[in-house]
Short mmCIF file of C-alpha atoms and ligand atoms in Angstrom, two decimals:
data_model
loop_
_atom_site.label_atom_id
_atom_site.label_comp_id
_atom_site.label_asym_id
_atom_site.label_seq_id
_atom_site.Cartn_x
_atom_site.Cartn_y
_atom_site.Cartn_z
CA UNK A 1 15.22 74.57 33.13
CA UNK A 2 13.31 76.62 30.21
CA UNK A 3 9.99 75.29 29.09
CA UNK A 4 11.64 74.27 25.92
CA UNK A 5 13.91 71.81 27.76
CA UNK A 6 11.48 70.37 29.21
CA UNK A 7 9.14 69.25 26.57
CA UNK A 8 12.27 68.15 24.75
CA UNK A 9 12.79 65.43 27.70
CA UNK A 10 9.04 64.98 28.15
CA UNK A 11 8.91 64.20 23.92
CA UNK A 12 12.46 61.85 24.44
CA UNK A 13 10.78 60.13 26.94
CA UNK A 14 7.06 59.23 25.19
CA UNK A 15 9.86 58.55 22.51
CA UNK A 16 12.31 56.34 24.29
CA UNK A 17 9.29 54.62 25.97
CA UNK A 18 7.51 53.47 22.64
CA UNK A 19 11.01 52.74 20.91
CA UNK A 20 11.46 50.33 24.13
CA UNK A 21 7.82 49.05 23.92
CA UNK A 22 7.98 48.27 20.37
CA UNK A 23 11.40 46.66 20.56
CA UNK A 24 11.38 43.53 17.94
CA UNK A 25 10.94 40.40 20.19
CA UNK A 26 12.89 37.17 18.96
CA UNK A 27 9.83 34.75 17.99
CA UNK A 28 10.56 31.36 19.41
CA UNK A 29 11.71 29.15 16.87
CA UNK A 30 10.88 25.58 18.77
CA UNK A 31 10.23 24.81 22.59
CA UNK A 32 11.39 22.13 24.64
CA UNK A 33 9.22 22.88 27.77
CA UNK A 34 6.36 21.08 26.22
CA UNK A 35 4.80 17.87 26.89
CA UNK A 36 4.99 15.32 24.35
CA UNK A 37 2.54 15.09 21.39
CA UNK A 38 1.21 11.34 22.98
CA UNK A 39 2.68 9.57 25.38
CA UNK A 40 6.24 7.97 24.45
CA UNK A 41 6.07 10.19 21.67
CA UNK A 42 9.60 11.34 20.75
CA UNK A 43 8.68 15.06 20.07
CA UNK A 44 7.46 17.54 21.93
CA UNK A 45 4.80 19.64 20.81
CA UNK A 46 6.31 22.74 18.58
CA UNK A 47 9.99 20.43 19.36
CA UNK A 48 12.89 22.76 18.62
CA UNK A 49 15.02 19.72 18.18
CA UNK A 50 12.18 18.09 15.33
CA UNK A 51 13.75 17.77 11.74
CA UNK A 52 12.43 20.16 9.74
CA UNK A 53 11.30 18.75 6.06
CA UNK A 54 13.39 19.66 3.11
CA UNK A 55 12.40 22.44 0.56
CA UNK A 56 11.36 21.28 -2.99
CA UNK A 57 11.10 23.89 -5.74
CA UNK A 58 7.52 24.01 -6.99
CA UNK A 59 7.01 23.65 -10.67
CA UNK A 60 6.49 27.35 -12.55
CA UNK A 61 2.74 26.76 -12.60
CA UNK A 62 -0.18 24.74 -11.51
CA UNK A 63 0.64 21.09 -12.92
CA UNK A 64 4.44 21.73 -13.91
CA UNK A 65 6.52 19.39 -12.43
CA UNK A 66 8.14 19.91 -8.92
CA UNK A 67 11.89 19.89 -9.24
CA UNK A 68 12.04 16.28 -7.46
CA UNK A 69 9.59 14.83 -9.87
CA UNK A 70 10.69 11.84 -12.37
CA UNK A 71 8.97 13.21 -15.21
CA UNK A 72 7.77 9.72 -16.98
CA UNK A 73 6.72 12.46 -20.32
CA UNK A 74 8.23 15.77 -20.91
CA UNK A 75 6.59 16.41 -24.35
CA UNK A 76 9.65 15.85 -25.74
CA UNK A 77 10.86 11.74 -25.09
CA UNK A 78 9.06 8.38 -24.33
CA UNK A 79 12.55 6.94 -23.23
CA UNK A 80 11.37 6.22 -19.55
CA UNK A 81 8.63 4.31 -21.27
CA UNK A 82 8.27 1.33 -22.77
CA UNK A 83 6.11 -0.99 -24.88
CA UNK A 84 5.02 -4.56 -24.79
CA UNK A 85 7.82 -6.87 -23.08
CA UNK A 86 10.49 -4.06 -23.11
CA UNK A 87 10.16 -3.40 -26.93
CA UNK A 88 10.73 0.79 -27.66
CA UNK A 89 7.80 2.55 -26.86
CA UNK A 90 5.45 2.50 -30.15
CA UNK A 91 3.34 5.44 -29.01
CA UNK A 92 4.58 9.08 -30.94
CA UNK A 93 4.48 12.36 -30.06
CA UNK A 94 3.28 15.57 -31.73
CA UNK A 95 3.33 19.06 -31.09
CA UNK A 96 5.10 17.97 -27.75
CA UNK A 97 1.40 15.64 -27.01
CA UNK A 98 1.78 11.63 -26.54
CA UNK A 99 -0.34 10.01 -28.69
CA UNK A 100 -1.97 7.14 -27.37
CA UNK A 101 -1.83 4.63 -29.94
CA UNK A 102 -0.14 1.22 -30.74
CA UNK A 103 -0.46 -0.68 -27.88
CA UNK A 104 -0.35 -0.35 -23.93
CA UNK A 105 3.27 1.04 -23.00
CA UNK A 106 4.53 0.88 -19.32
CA UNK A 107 7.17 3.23 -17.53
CA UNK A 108 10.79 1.44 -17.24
CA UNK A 109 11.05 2.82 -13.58
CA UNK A 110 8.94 0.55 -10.86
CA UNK A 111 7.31 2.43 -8.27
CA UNK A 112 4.88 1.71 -5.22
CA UNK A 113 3.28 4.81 -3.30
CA UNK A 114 3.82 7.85 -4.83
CA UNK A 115 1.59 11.51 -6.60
CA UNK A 116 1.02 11.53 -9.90
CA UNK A 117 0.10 13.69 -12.66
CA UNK A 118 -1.19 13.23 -15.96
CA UNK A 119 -2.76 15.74 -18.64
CA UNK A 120 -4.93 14.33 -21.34
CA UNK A 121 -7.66 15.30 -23.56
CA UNK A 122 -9.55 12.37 -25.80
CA UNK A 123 -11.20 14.34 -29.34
CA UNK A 124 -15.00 15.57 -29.66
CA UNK A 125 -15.05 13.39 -33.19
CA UNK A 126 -13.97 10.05 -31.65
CA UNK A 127 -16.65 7.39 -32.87
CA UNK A 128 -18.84 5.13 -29.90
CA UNK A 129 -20.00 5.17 -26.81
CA UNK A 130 -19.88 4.46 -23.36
CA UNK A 131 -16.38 2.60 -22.93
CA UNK A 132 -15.53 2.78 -26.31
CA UNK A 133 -15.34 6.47 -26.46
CA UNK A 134 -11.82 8.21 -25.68
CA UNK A 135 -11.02 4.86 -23.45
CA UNK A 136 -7.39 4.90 -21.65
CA UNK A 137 -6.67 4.80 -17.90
CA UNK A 138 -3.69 4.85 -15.96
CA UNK A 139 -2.67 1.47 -13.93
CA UNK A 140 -0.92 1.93 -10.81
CA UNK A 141 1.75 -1.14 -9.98
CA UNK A 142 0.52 -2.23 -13.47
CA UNK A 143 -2.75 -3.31 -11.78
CA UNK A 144 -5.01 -0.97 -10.52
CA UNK A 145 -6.36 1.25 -13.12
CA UNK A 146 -7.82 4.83 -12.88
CA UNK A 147 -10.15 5.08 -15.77
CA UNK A 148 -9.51 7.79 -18.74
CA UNK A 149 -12.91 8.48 -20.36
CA UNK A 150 -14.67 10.68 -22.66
CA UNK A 151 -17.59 11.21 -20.22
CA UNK A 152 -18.96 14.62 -22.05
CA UNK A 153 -22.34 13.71 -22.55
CA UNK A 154 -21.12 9.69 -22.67
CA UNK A 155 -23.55 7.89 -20.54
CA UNK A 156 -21.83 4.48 -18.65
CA UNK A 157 -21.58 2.42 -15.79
CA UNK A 158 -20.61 4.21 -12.85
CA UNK A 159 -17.47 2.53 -11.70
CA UNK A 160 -16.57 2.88 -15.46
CA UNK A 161 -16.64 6.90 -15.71
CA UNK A 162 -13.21 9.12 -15.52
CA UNK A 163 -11.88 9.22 -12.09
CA UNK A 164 -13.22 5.52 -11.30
CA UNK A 165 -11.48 3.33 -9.95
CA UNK A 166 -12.29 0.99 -12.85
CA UNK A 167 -14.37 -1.91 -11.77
CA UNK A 168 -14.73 -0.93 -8.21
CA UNK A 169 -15.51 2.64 -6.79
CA UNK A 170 -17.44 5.57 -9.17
CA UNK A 171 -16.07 8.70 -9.14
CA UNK A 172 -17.50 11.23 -6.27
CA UNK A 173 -18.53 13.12 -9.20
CA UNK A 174 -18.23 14.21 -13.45
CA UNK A 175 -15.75 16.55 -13.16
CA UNK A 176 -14.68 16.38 -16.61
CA UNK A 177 -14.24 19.34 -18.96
CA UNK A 178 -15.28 19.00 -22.45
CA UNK A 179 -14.04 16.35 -24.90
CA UNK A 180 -11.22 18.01 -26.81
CA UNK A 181 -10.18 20.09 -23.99
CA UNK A 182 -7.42 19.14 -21.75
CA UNK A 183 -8.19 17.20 -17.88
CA UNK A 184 -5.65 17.03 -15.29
CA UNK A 185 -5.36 14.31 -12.84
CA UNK A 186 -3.50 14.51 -9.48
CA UNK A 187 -4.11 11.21 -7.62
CA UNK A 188 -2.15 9.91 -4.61
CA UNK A 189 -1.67 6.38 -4.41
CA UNK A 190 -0.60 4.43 -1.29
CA UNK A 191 0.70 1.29 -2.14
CA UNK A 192 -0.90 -2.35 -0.33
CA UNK A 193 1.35 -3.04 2.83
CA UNK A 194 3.02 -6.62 2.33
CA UNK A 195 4.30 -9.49 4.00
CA UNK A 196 6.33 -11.88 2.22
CA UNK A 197 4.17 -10.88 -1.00
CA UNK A 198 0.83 -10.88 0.46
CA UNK A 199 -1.51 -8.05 1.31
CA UNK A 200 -1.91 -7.36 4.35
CA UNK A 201 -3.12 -3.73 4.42
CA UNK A 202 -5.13 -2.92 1.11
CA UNK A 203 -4.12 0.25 -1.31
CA UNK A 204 -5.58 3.45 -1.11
CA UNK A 205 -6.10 6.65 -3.97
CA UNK A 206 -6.78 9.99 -3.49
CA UNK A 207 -7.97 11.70 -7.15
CA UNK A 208 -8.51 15.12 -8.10
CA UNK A 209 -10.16 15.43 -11.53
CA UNK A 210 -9.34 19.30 -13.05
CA UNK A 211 -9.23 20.42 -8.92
CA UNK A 212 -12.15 18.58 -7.92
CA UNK A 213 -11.94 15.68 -5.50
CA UNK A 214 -13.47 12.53 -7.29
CA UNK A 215 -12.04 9.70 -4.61
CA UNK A 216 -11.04 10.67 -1.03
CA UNK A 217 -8.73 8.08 0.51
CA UNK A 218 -11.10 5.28 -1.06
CA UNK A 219 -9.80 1.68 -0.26
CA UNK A 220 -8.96 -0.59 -3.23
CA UNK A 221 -10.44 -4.31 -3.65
CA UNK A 222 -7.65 -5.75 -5.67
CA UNK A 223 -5.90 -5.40 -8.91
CA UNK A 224 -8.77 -4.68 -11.83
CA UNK A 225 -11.00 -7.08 -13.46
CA UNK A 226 -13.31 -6.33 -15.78
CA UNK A 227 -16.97 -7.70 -15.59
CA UNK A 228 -15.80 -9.99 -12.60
CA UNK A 229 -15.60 -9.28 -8.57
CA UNK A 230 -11.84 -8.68 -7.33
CA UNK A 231 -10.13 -9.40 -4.16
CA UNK A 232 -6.44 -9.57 -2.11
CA UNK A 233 -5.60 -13.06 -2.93
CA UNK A 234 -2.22 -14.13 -4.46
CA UNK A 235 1.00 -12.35 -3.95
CA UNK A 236 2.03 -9.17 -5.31
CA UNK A 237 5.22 -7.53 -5.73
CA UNK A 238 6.32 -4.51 -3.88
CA UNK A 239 7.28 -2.04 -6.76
CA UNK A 240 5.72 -2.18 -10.05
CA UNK A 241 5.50 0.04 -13.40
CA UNK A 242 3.02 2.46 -14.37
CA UNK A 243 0.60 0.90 -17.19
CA UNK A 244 -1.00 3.06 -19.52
CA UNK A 245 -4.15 2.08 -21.74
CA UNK A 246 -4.49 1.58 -25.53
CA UNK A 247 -8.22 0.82 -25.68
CA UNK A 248 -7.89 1.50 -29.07
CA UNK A 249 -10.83 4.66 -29.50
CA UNK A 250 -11.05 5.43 -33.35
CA UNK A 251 -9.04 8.81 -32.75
CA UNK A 252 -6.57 7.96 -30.50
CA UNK A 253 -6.70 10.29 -26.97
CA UNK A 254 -3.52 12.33 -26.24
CA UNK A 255 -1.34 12.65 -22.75
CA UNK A 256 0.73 15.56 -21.90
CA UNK A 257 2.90 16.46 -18.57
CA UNK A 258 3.42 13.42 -16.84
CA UNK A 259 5.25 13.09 -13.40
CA UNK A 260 5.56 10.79 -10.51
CA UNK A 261 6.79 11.61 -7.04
CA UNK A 262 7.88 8.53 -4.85
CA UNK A 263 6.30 8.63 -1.46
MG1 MG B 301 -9.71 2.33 -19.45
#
């Protein structure tokens, strides 16, 4: 065989030998020679038979609505809100912004444990202080309220400040921006467990003022009071609207984006 031969097979070969080497290997996709994740446990750990979750199209950017949100303010319709005892939501909008005046208004929908979202901004030239300055909050099963608040240089009580949960737990910290700019809050709320109406497991919320954790997991003493102690007695319903605040500030505050995912 001439030299040239030979380094053509000694070339195929290194060749061959790395094309066989680097052939793609199929990545397991599940396993069902593990042991199970605890004992009884129906899955395995990495189970290939586990239901996989379902896809849900993220909103177009940071805050937009996911595409299996129930959007409870689009910027362009209250009708999945309401005002006092069913009456048409009084609040208006302009430039696509809520405008939080005329009363509390409530969503029509009921919901228990669910994310939420909410954009608002209260105005720099609002009169007062400390509660009564850009005052609105956000009232989960139309009792437990997340406190709105203009706290920009607005010195309050603690468990009064934006991100509170009002009456009970401060926020972690401020993390508001300034007044006449817009806030975002993302808050999961996990309903109280029930049994035949009463509580038997409190509720919990998870906040995020503008990105910035304010309450992690923090446990709820009952529906808000204001100025007096709360607890778990009574019964409760299982489902109940969203409430949001009129405190009536001398320039009403204004909400955009709002969405609610049922958890
Ligand atoms: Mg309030």
């Amino acid at each position: 065989m001439k030299r040239s031969a030979l380094l053509f097979f000694a070339i195929s070969g290194v060749l061959l030998h790395g094309a066989e080497k680097k052939a793609p290997q199929p990545n397991p996709i599940g396993y069902s020679d593990t042991p199970p994740i605890y004992p009884g446990s129906p899955w395995k750990v990495h189970d290939i038979d586990r239901p996989r979750p379902g896809a849900v199209k993220p909103g177009d950017k940071p805050g937009a609505a996911p595409a299996d949100a129930i959007a409870l303010f689009d910027g362009k319709s209250t009708a999945a809100l309401v005002g006092k005892n069913g009456a048409p939501c009084p609040w208006k909008i302009e430039n696509g912004e809520l405008i939080v005046e005329g009363g509390d208004v409530w969503s029509k929908e009921s919901f228990a444990s669910c994310q939420f979202h909410i954009e608002w901004k209260s105005d720099p030239k609002t009169a007062g202080n400390s509660q009564k300055k850009g005052n609105s909050g956000v009232f989960f099963m139309d009792r437990y309220e997340i406190q709105i608040l203009d706290c920009d240089n607005n010195l309050t009580y603690a468990d009064g400040m934006a991100g509170a949960v009002y009456g009970q737990t401060p926020p972690l910290v401020n993390a508001v921006r300034s007044a006449g700019e817009w806030q975002t809050y993302d808050i999961l709320f996990t309903a109280p467990r029930l049994e035949a109406g009463k509580v038997v497991e409190p509720a919990y919320v998870t906040i995020l003022v503008n990105g910035i954790v304010v309450q992690n997991h923090t446990k709820l003493l009952g529906p808000t009071l204001n100025r007096r102690a709360t607890t778990w007695d009574g019964t409760f319903a299982d489902k109940a609207p969203f409430r949001f605040q009129d405190h009536k500030n001398s320039i009403p505050d204004r909400f955009r984006n709002i969405w609610v995912r049922p958890l």
